[in-house]
XYZ file of C-alpha atoms in Angstrom:
661
model
C -0.795 -23.721 5.531
C -2.397 -20.751 7.304
C -5.898 -19.814 6.161
C -5.818 -16.236 4.911
C -8.544 -13.915 6.175
C -9.789 -10.453 5.227
C -7.001 -7.943 5.847
C -4.191 -10.518 5.689
C -1.247 -9.893 3.353
C -1.525 -12.105 0.272
C 1.346 -10.587 -1.753
C 4.310 -8.307 -1.155
C 6.566 -6.729 -3.792
C 10.242 -7.663 -3.631
C 12.842 -4.975 -2.930
C 14.011 -5.162 -6.547
C 10.464 -4.791 -7.796
C 9.851 -1.783 -5.559
C 12.999 -0.023 -6.775
C 12.026 -0.701 -10.398
C 8.680 1.096 -10.093
C 8.089 4.516 -11.608
C 6.652 5.602 -8.256
C 9.957 4.865 -6.513
C 11.830 6.751 -9.224
C 9.441 9.691 -8.830
C 10.042 9.742 -5.077
C 13.818 9.730 -5.706
C 13.411 12.521 -8.277
C 11.471 14.607 -5.757
C 14.336 14.250 -3.293
C 17.101 15.156 -5.742
C 15.273 17.841 -7.741
C 12.845 19.354 -5.234
C 14.312 18.524 -1.838
C 11.141 16.653 -0.881
C 11.937 13.636 1.304
C 9.246 10.984 1.744
C 10.028 7.602 3.267
C 6.926 5.635 2.303
C 3.645 5.881 0.457
C 1.720 7.285 3.421
C 4.118 10.238 3.564
C 4.044 10.533 -0.233
C 0.248 10.737 -0.287
C 0.129 13.249 2.576
C 2.612 15.539 0.829
C 0.656 15.236 -2.430
C -2.537 16.596 -0.839
C -0.984 18.994 1.700
C 1.187 20.598 -0.990
C -1.283 20.241 -3.836
C 0.259 22.802 -6.180
C 3.819 21.542 -5.675
C 2.658 17.981 -6.292
C 0.853 18.659 -9.568
C 3.652 20.903 -10.834
C 6.074 18.059 -10.077
C 3.892 15.634 -12.059
C 3.950 18.090 -14.983
C 7.744 18.388 -14.907
C 8.569 14.739 -14.198
C 6.263 13.349 -16.881
C 7.389 15.815 -19.542
C 4.071 17.350 -20.559
C 4.335 19.214 -23.878
C 2.840 22.725 -24.026
C 3.206 25.623 -26.445
C 2.965 28.261 -23.713
C 3.873 28.126 -20.042
C 1.426 28.434 -17.184
C 1.454 31.515 -14.973
C 0.560 29.529 -11.847
C -0.527 26.004 -10.943
C -3.871 26.754 -9.327
C -5.603 30.019 -10.132
C -8.383 29.277 -7.681
C -8.927 26.291 -5.401
C -12.661 26.633 -4.725
C -14.850 23.674 -5.660
C -16.597 23.760 -8.013
C -14.649 26.112 -10.252
C -10.968 25.440 -9.493
C -8.762 26.856 -12.272
C -5.718 24.767 -13.213
C -2.517 25.913 -14.932
C -3.861 29.201 -16.377
C -1.839 30.492 -19.307
C -0.766 27.083 -20.597
C -1.744 25.858 -24.061
C -1.414 22.211 -25.069
C -3.077 19.341 -26.903
C -3.966 15.829 -25.758
C -3.075 14.160 -29.075
C 0.268 15.956 -29.281
C 1.170 14.588 -25.863
C 0.208 11.094 -27.064
C 2.513 11.170 -30.076
C 5.332 12.754 -28.065
C 5.631 9.230 -26.592
C 5.625 7.415 -29.962
C 7.719 4.230 -29.938
C 9.166 3.503 -33.375
C 9.816 -0.216 -32.885
C 6.652 -1.073 -30.947
C 3.030 -1.430 -32.002
C 0.730 1.318 -30.762
C -2.141 -1.118 -30.429
C -3.336 -4.680 -30.875
C -6.921 -5.330 -31.901
C -9.110 -8.406 -31.841
C -12.841 -9.023 -32.026
C -15.164 -12.009 -31.999
C -14.866 -12.320 -35.787
C -11.521 -10.644 -36.545
C -8.243 -12.310 -35.568
C -5.573 -10.273 -33.805
C -4.152 -7.340 -35.755
C -1.571 -4.742 -34.837
C -1.101 -1.101 -35.759
C 2.281 0.610 -35.543
C 2.767 4.065 -34.087
C 3.553 5.417 -37.563
C 0.376 3.870 -39.010
C -1.677 5.326 -36.175
C -0.135 8.754 -36.661
C -0.733 8.672 -40.408
C -4.382 7.715 -40.023
C -4.969 10.331 -37.321
C -3.428 13.010 -39.568
C -5.602 11.963 -42.508
C -8.847 11.831 -40.532
C -8.073 15.172 -38.865
C -7.697 16.697 -42.332
C -10.948 15.043 -43.401
C -12.821 16.411 -40.394
C -11.555 19.910 -41.160
C -12.816 19.545 -44.740
C -16.227 18.657 -43.303
C -16.163 21.992 -41.492
C -15.196 20.787 -38.021
C -13.226 23.263 -35.927
C -12.199 23.887 -32.305
C -15.126 23.582 -29.912
C -17.377 21.701 -32.351
C -18.770 18.414 -31.100
C -17.987 15.173 -32.907
C -20.289 12.354 -31.810
C -19.466 8.687 -32.343
C -21.714 5.618 -32.320
C -18.851 3.162 -32.486
C -17.598 -0.055 -30.863
C -14.136 -0.750 -29.459
C -12.251 -0.856 -32.771
C -9.107 0.902 -34.092
C -11.193 3.357 -36.116
C -12.652 4.691 -32.868
C -9.184 5.368 -31.457
C -8.153 7.108 -34.686
C -11.324 9.208 -34.806
C -10.951 10.330 -31.199
C -7.289 11.312 -31.523
C -8.060 13.156 -34.772
C -10.936 15.026 -33.127
C -8.764 16.048 -30.183
C -5.877 17.088 -32.444
C -7.988 19.851 -34.041
C -9.504 21.044 -30.763
C -12.965 19.628 -31.429
C -14.877 17.903 -28.614
C -15.369 14.123 -28.640
C -18.324 12.129 -27.340
C -18.982 8.424 -27.891
C -21.786 5.933 -27.262
C -21.394 2.196 -27.714
C -23.611 0.610 -30.417
C -25.142 -1.658 -27.801
C -26.951 1.492 -26.611
C -30.480 1.807 -28.006
C -31.257 4.739 -30.286
C -33.353 6.561 -27.647
C -30.489 6.376 -25.165
C -28.023 7.731 -27.740
C -30.389 10.513 -28.792
C -30.891 11.545 -25.155
C -27.134 12.021 -24.896
C -26.208 13.512 -28.259
C -29.186 15.897 -28.544
C -27.897 17.716 -25.480
C -24.495 18.463 -27.024
C -25.563 19.264 -30.633
C -22.837 17.550 -32.675
C -21.990 18.689 -36.200
C -20.565 15.325 -37.284
C -21.647 11.784 -36.419
C -19.352 8.798 -36.896
C -21.379 5.611 -37.045
C -20.979 1.898 -37.620
C -23.324 -0.560 -39.316
C -23.428 -2.959 -36.379
C -21.446 -4.985 -33.898
C -20.933 -8.526 -32.663
C -21.510 -9.825 -29.138
C -21.714 -13.347 -27.763
C -21.443 -14.813 -31.239
C -24.332 -12.800 -32.656
C -24.156 -9.905 -35.093
C -26.455 -6.945 -34.545
C -27.435 -4.668 -37.448
C -27.654 -1.060 -36.197
C -28.330 0.774 -39.478
C -31.945 1.554 -38.550
C -30.759 3.013 -35.243
C -28.178 5.141 -37.065
C -30.897 6.602 -39.281
C -33.099 7.366 -36.267
C -30.173 9.110 -34.582
C -29.471 11.128 -37.738
C -33.086 12.317 -37.974
C -33.144 13.354 -34.321
C -29.953 15.455 -34.374
C -30.941 18.736 -36.021
C -27.418 20.120 -35.573
C -25.908 17.319 -37.677
C -24.178 18.343 -40.915
C -22.377 15.124 -41.888
C -22.337 11.424 -41.030
C -19.162 9.399 -41.528
C -20.016 5.716 -41.938
C -17.731 2.817 -41.027
C -18.640 -0.624 -42.418
C -17.762 -3.137 -39.704
C -19.930 -6.240 -40.030
C -20.673 -5.814 -43.750
C -19.425 -3.797 -46.738
C -22.474 -1.694 -47.608
C -22.319 2.079 -46.951
C -25.461 3.795 -45.667
C -26.902 6.146 -48.275
C -26.084 9.826 -47.870
C -23.077 9.206 -45.622
C -19.394 9.954 -46.104
C -17.417 6.683 -46.254
C -14.670 6.321 -43.638
C -12.242 5.506 -46.447
C -12.731 9.027 -47.814
C -11.252 10.446 -44.622
C -8.254 8.115 -44.893
C -7.172 9.308 -48.360
C -5.199 12.342 -47.250
C -1.411 12.114 -47.080
C -0.579 14.975 -44.743
C 1.577 15.724 -41.735
C -0.134 15.623 -38.362
C -0.507 19.061 -36.806
C -1.947 20.014 -33.443
C -4.275 22.805 -32.405
C -2.927 24.189 -29.150
C -5.791 24.901 -26.761
C -5.993 26.309 -23.221
C -5.499 23.809 -20.398
C -9.231 23.831 -19.618
C -10.444 23.503 -23.215
C -12.983 20.623 -23.427
C -11.509 17.302 -24.558
C -14.550 15.058 -24.331
C -18.049 14.751 -22.966
C -18.884 11.608 -20.999
C -22.194 10.760 -19.369
C -23.507 9.769 -15.982
C -25.349 6.459 -15.799
C -28.636 8.231 -16.343
C -30.772 5.925 -14.219
C -33.266 8.766 -13.758
C -33.937 11.650 -16.121
C -31.572 12.703 -18.867
C -27.943 11.591 -18.506
C -25.646 14.335 -17.281
C -23.142 15.397 -19.994
C -19.860 15.724 -18.078
C -17.192 17.910 -19.699
C -13.506 17.276 -18.971
C -10.462 19.156 -20.192
C -7.392 18.464 -22.332
C -5.009 19.504 -19.581
C -6.887 17.912 -16.707
C -7.010 14.519 -18.383
C -3.379 14.663 -19.552
C -2.194 15.517 -16.049
C -4.419 12.980 -14.285
C -3.407 10.181 -16.666
C 0.286 11.011 -16.468
C -0.070 10.693 -12.706
C -2.239 7.576 -12.754
C -0.899 5.580 -15.697
C 2.757 6.567 -15.499
C 3.519 7.228 -11.825
C 0.874 5.279 -9.896
C 0.444 2.264 -12.206
C 3.978 2.343 -13.565
C 3.374 1.902 -17.297
C 6.524 2.411 -19.334
C 7.267 2.719 -23.073
C 6.690 -0.636 -24.768
C 4.604 -2.128 -21.946
C 1.454 -3.910 -23.129
C -1.721 -2.753 -21.367
C -5.262 -4.104 -21.620
C -8.593 -3.045 -20.121
C -11.796 -4.876 -20.918
C -14.320 -2.193 -21.822
C -16.871 -1.070 -24.339
C -16.733 2.512 -25.600
C -19.661 3.232 -23.273
C -17.584 2.781 -20.113
C -14.970 5.234 -18.885
C -12.353 2.474 -18.836
C -12.170 2.921 -22.634
C -11.069 6.526 -22.101
C -8.513 5.404 -19.541
C -7.151 2.732 -21.883
C -6.563 5.308 -24.625
C -4.866 7.459 -21.984
C -2.281 4.708 -21.503
C -0.775 5.815 -24.839
C 0.480 8.891 -22.947
C 3.112 6.596 -21.412
C 4.323 5.135 -24.718
C 2.659 1.827 -23.869
C 1.034 -0.497 -26.378
C -2.698 -0.869 -25.773
C -4.832 -3.935 -26.489
C -8.435 -3.382 -27.557
C -10.981 -6.183 -27.731
C -14.503 -5.910 -29.125
C -16.926 -8.563 -27.958
C -18.038 -10.642 -25.019
C -15.483 -11.644 -22.357
C -17.104 -15.083 -22.226
C -17.420 -15.962 -25.926
C -16.678 -18.549 -27.105
C -15.591 -19.342 -23.534
C -14.344 -17.672 -20.354
C -10.811 -18.327 -21.631
C -10.907 -15.828 -24.495
C -9.251 -12.919 -22.658
C -6.568 -15.117 -21.095
C -5.796 -16.443 -24.566
C -5.494 -12.822 -25.722
C -3.146 -12.110 -22.802
C -0.818 -14.903 -23.892
C -0.979 -13.972 -27.578
C -0.195 -10.267 -27.164
C 2.024 -10.494 -24.085
C -0.236 -8.411 -21.860
C 1.639 -7.095 -18.821
C -1.165 -5.091 -17.184
C -4.584 -6.746 -17.407
C -7.629 -4.643 -16.497
C -11.034 -6.151 -15.890
C -14.046 -6.002 -13.585
C -14.740 -7.679 -10.263
C -17.756 -9.556 -11.746
C -15.488 -11.060 -14.440
C -13.103 -12.354 -11.771
C -15.944 -13.804 -9.696
C -17.581 -15.441 -12.724
C -14.221 -16.915 -13.752
C -13.916 -18.333 -10.255
C -17.411 -19.818 -10.324
C -16.901 -21.322 -13.780
C -13.690 -23.000 -12.555
C -11.460 -21.119 -14.992
C -7.769 -21.902 -14.399
C -5.749 -19.479 -16.573
C -2.261 -20.368 -15.329
C -2.798 -24.044 -16.181
C -3.637 -23.308 -19.827
C -1.781 -20.142 -20.810
C 1.687 -18.637 -20.659
C 1.188 -15.593 -18.454
C 4.873 -15.090 -17.704
C 4.745 -11.464 -18.914
C 1.744 -10.597 -16.756
C 2.794 -8.252 -13.929
C -0.469 -6.835 -12.666
C -4.209 -7.425 -12.679
C -6.596 -4.499 -12.148
C -10.146 -4.914 -10.892
C -12.806 -2.217 -10.828
C -16.525 -1.691 -11.370
C -17.502 -3.246 -8.018
C -15.810 -4.252 -4.747
C -13.759 -7.458 -5.127
C -14.492 -10.201 -2.601
C -11.829 -11.910 -0.518
C -12.385 -15.104 -2.492
C -11.752 -13.090 -5.656
C -8.348 -12.070 -4.298
C -7.516 -15.678 -3.449
C -8.627 -16.959 -6.860
C -6.292 -14.523 -8.638
C -3.245 -15.619 -6.638
C -4.093 -19.313 -6.851
C -5.251 -19.618 -10.443
C -3.820 -16.647 -12.369
C -0.364 -16.035 -10.901
C 1.196 -16.119 -7.455
C 3.607 -13.237 -8.114
C 1.263 -10.534 -9.357
C 0.252 -7.065 -8.206
C -3.538 -7.209 -7.786
C -5.107 -3.758 -7.820
C -8.648 -3.153 -6.658
C -9.650 0.419 -7.466
C -12.664 2.688 -7.243
C -13.375 6.000 -8.899
C -15.921 7.309 -11.330
C -16.888 8.562 -14.752
C -17.136 11.952 -13.051
C -13.321 12.272 -12.890
C -12.383 9.611 -15.471
C -10.019 8.092 -12.939
C -9.698 6.473 -9.522
C -9.991 8.026 -6.078
C -8.512 4.978 -4.358
C -6.485 2.149 -5.845
C -3.140 0.473 -6.201
C 0.184 1.239 -4.530
C 2.989 -0.735 -6.244
C 5.415 -0.429 -3.320
C 3.000 -1.749 -0.668
C 1.681 -5.245 0.146
C -1.705 -6.413 -1.127
C -4.187 -7.354 1.596
C -7.258 -9.491 1.048
C -10.415 -7.441 0.611
C -8.679 -4.067 0.902
C -7.764 -1.304 -1.514
C -4.125 -0.362 -0.961
C -4.502 3.377 -0.610
C -5.795 6.755 -1.679
C -4.511 7.907 -5.057
C -1.830 10.580 -5.124
C -3.247 14.085 -5.220
C -6.702 12.866 -4.165
C -7.773 14.274 -0.791
C -10.247 11.474 -0.104
C -11.833 11.157 3.328
C -14.696 9.334 5.021
C -17.142 11.868 6.492
C -19.922 11.437 9.005
C -23.227 13.293 8.620
C -21.796 16.373 10.345
C -18.768 16.610 8.056
C -16.218 15.133 10.459
C -13.445 12.915 9.058
C -13.596 9.311 10.264
C -10.845 6.718 10.733
C -11.641 2.998 10.811
C -15.337 3.816 10.492
C -17.610 3.739 7.473
C -18.569 7.154 6.130
C -19.360 9.100 2.985
C -16.562 9.204 0.414
C -15.711 12.866 -0.064
C -12.941 14.748 -1.859
C -11.923 17.847 0.077
C -9.555 19.426 -2.473
C -9.833 19.832 -6.257
C -8.532 17.366 -8.847
C -7.489 18.476 -12.369
C -9.832 15.959 -14.024
C -12.962 17.030 -12.164
C -15.678 18.223 -14.573
C -15.285 21.692 -16.014
C -19.081 21.764 -16.020
C -22.082 19.839 -17.323
C -22.964 20.772 -20.894
C -25.880 23.260 -21.073
C -26.159 23.368 -17.280
C -27.298 26.901 -16.522
C -25.534 28.395 -13.492
C -23.941 24.961 -12.812
C -27.188 23.948 -11.101
C -27.088 20.210 -11.902
C -23.334 20.098 -11.291
C -23.714 21.621 -7.841
C -26.670 19.379 -6.959
C -24.754 16.280 -8.037
C -21.716 16.705 -5.785
C -21.793 19.767 -3.504
C -25.259 19.959 -1.932
C -24.550 18.092 1.306
C -21.087 19.417 2.205
C -20.576 22.969 0.826
C -17.336 23.223 -1.133
C -16.613 19.503 -0.728
C -17.241 16.800 -3.331
C -19.569 14.028 -2.115
C -19.252 11.042 -4.411
C -22.065 8.829 -3.132
C -20.079 5.800 -1.951
C -19.554 4.400 1.532
C -15.874 4.019 2.387
C -13.754 3.043 5.380
C -10.191 4.369 5.599
C -7.863 3.023 8.288
C -4.981 4.803 10.003
C -2.566 3.513 7.336
C -4.715 4.862 4.500
C -5.971 1.447 3.369
C -9.559 1.490 2.141
C -12.673 -0.630 1.751
C -15.563 0.467 -0.482
C -19.011 -0.619 0.732
C -21.166 0.327 -2.242
C -23.394 3.295 -2.931
C -24.292 5.313 0.130
C -27.759 6.027 -1.193
C -28.625 2.319 -1.410
C -27.323 1.411 2.020
C -29.048 -1.232 4.126
C -30.421 0.174 7.388
C -31.700 -2.397 9.868
C -33.056 -0.684 12.970
C -30.414 2.012 12.777
C -27.505 -0.300 11.956
C -26.202 0.589 8.485
C -24.285 -1.559 6.045
C -23.227 -1.230 2.421
C -24.839 -3.604 -0.060
C -21.437 -4.887 -1.153
C -21.022 -6.585 2.238
C -24.001 -8.789 1.496
C -22.975 -9.325 -2.134
C -19.574 -10.564 -0.991
C -21.184 -13.162 1.266
C -23.710 -14.305 -1.340
C -21.007 -14.522 -4.025
C -19.360 -17.339 -2.075
C -22.207 -19.659 -3.093
C -21.401 -21.157 -6.485
C -25.072 -21.504 -7.379
C -25.627 -17.712 -7.251
C -24.474 -15.966 -10.428
C -25.673 -12.473 -9.481
C -27.711 -10.760 -6.787
C -29.463 -7.562 -5.794
C -30.466 -6.524 -2.283
C -33.060 -3.845 -1.617
C -33.818 -2.362 1.794
C -37.381 -1.054 2.075
C -37.083 0.254 5.632
C -37.939 3.926 5.298
C -39.156 6.730 7.566
C -39.444 4.343 10.511
C -41.687 1.965 8.571
C -39.973 -1.419 8.378
C -41.238 -2.993 5.173
C -38.628 -5.676 4.448
C -35.156 -6.517 3.264
C -35.428 -8.274 -0.084
C -32.810 -10.375 -1.830
C -33.037 -11.137 -5.549
C -30.772 -13.860 -6.946
C -29.861 -15.092 -10.415
C -29.165 -18.801 -10.160
C -26.851 -21.008 -12.155
C -28.630 -22.845 -14.954
C -30.372 -26.001 -13.734
C -30.975 -24.740 -10.186
C -34.178 -23.460 -8.611
C -34.991 -21.517 -5.469
C -36.404 -24.195 -3.169
C -36.671 -24.219 0.625
C -33.270 -25.856 0.958
C -31.544 -23.118 -1.027
C -33.459 -20.385 0.826
C -32.164 -21.811 4.107
C -28.664 -22.059 2.692
C -28.734 -18.405 1.625
C -29.998 -17.267 5.029
C -27.444 -19.377 6.889
C -24.677 -17.973 4.705
C -25.666 -14.446 5.735
C -26.222 -15.405 9.378
C -22.809 -17.065 9.695
C -20.680 -14.759 7.567
C -22.335 -11.376 8.060
C -24.954 -11.012 10.797
C -28.395 -12.390 11.657
C -29.535 -8.762 11.559
C -29.164 -8.743 7.771
C -30.997 -11.954 6.910
C -33.458 -11.018 4.150
C -37.159 -11.140 4.888
C -37.903 -12.301 1.366
C -35.874 -13.968 -1.401
C -36.822 -14.049 -5.074
C -35.193 -15.833 -8.001
C -35.044 -13.651 -11.115
C -33.705 -14.139 -14.627
C -31.565 -11.015 -14.568
C -30.585 -8.084 -12.357
C -31.494 -4.629 -13.784
C -28.321 -2.784 -14.746
C -27.292 0.437 -16.427
C -25.547 0.530 -19.776
C -22.295 0.611 -17.788
C -23.200 -2.622 -16.007
C -23.994 -1.019 -12.632
C -26.733 -2.585 -10.530
C -29.739 -0.252 -10.408
C -30.137 -0.420 -6.652
C -31.576 3.043 -6.060
C -34.142 3.106 -8.911
C -35.407 -0.396 -8.029
C -35.655 0.599 -4.375
C -37.710 3.664 -5.289
C -39.889 1.575 -7.594
C -40.670 -0.931 -4.845
C -41.360 1.890 -2.390
C -44.129 3.151 -4.636
C -42.535 5.854 -6.764
C -43.857 6.347 -10.301
C -41.828 4.018 -12.554
C -41.561 6.601 -15.344
C -40.044 9.116 -12.942
C -37.405 6.876 -11.399
C -36.328 4.598 -14.263
C -35.153 5.453 -17.759
C -35.282 2.101 -19.553
C -33.284 3.507 -22.492
C -30.349 3.907 -20.114
C -30.470 0.237 -19.165
C -28.330 -2.546 -20.526
C -31.134 -5.095 -20.009
C -34.560 -3.384 -19.952
C -36.380 -6.741 -20.204
C -35.257 -7.454 -16.643
C -37.642 -4.735 -15.398
C -40.824 -6.724 -16.064
C -40.563 -8.799 -12.892
C -39.832 -5.777 -10.713
C -42.694 -3.733 -12.178
C -45.115 -6.554 -11.401
C -43.698 -6.917 -7.901
C -44.010 -3.169 -7.295
C -47.669 -3.305 -8.306
C -48.247 -6.209 -5.925
C -46.478 -4.394 -3.071
C -48.457 -1.207 -3.543
C -51.776 -3.051 -3.658
C -51.086 -4.799 -0.348
C -49.616 -1.808 1.530
C -51.918 -0.375 4.170
C -50.053 2.941 4.056
C -48.662 4.475 0.895
C -45.141 5.676 1.560
C -44.830 8.166 -1.293
């Protein structure tokens, strides 16, 4: 059997499968209804960005978006930032959800570490949303008011969000695994009038009481008028709070507050590795349109399909999972660790609920591979059609593991996007083959390019990921950002009028893509640049390495060192033999140029609350920046991991002959 290499085809959809996709149907609809003829995905993508207004209007019509008033034009202004979409239209996110209600299908399945699988019908969901919406109105909540939630991934969170959106109020959520300081830093900026909070959560078999944190959050939010309390791990209600059950006592019909297309739907937050997190505001219409395109047309979800994404409420994948309801699909929500009581728990859930589209992260796939998990040998995954991977670039071995040990006939989607747009820039194409180590293409309507430093588009070369034309789900603005200063600095400083995302990407002549990690944490060895993900992919092939972080300290012509930090499998230590093995792995599979000068074993890799490696802050720390200025420990998922790096930074700065900063 031929050994498959990076770039080789590992799966191709059958002709029948291609013709059964929503994308194929959309292309046929364009031909019959609009006279637009496209022969393949490359032509489809090109038309979608060349004829941006025609494309998005076609998505609106094809997907059946519900609005109470019609738009006067598709794009009132195309300048970034500040593009104006579908002026004149009035709609509501929640109304468009329930327009897809499926009477004989569950709206959602729910399971947690201590609650067995439950289901909620569409009618139950609608009734609870109507009741809670009425309850929020009685608490004085109206259009434009902020409703903040300190809630885990449970059905009550879905209900609360849809109720908030139905009345035109603005939603914002933090996961209860966030510390109180981190939550306060977010919610103080947006001044909520109501807080929904939970007593605690469970993770990895342990229950965490968060009532003290809730009280600290309450005291810090001077705008707060009411707190709605949801007992999750115990029955006791926090004193002075409105019980969740009180909001569920109304028997009313669900109504919808029609709002302008660009009325705020929710506020999400940047990772916040330095300074205060940026409160990113996105619109009802922009999210509806983007999710109709992504979930319905690009991913192909249909009414009754069962869709799952592993996520906490603190990651944008939670928002995207709720958006799957716009297609009439059934969503599966899971609250807890993906590895408790074992790495099999999510595959067991897939069998039990009949998951057809399984969303996870690249680290989960790689850890499953290293722990010798064999899902297809233990579970009935006959209904599984697709597996989605995001959060980090997926290695070639990760691709092979999926096809060998999950399912041979499966559409594997590696995608990359951002909280900033609540969607993907590049991702899956259901009518194209899957190639090892490559992302299939640029998403429809996303004018993604790789730019060099002078703003020239590159082909088959690594460059900055930029978006040259507006997307409906781009931020309206950052909350309380005077004159859009932080917004402009975040995306538009380097290339005027063009969105710079901060990732390295290579796009070939066919539109296939490879993401190489963050451009601002790139390795530069004597002028030769490489994304950190290249090195991570090579290191991940060693079973003994559970996680890694690489930091390049070459700066301003002063070559300090390239440092590799590794988390080792339990029972292993970093001896000379393993150091040599790591260096040989890099020498043979990457380049001798990128062999690290130093290797350290650490207990954990510093990560944000979203699970992103803190490459840039750690780099700045080791270069001599003030720790308090470059790292916000309250925005970390594992602040204890910092201790080693703080000590190392002190050691480095004491031995440096020249201070760099």
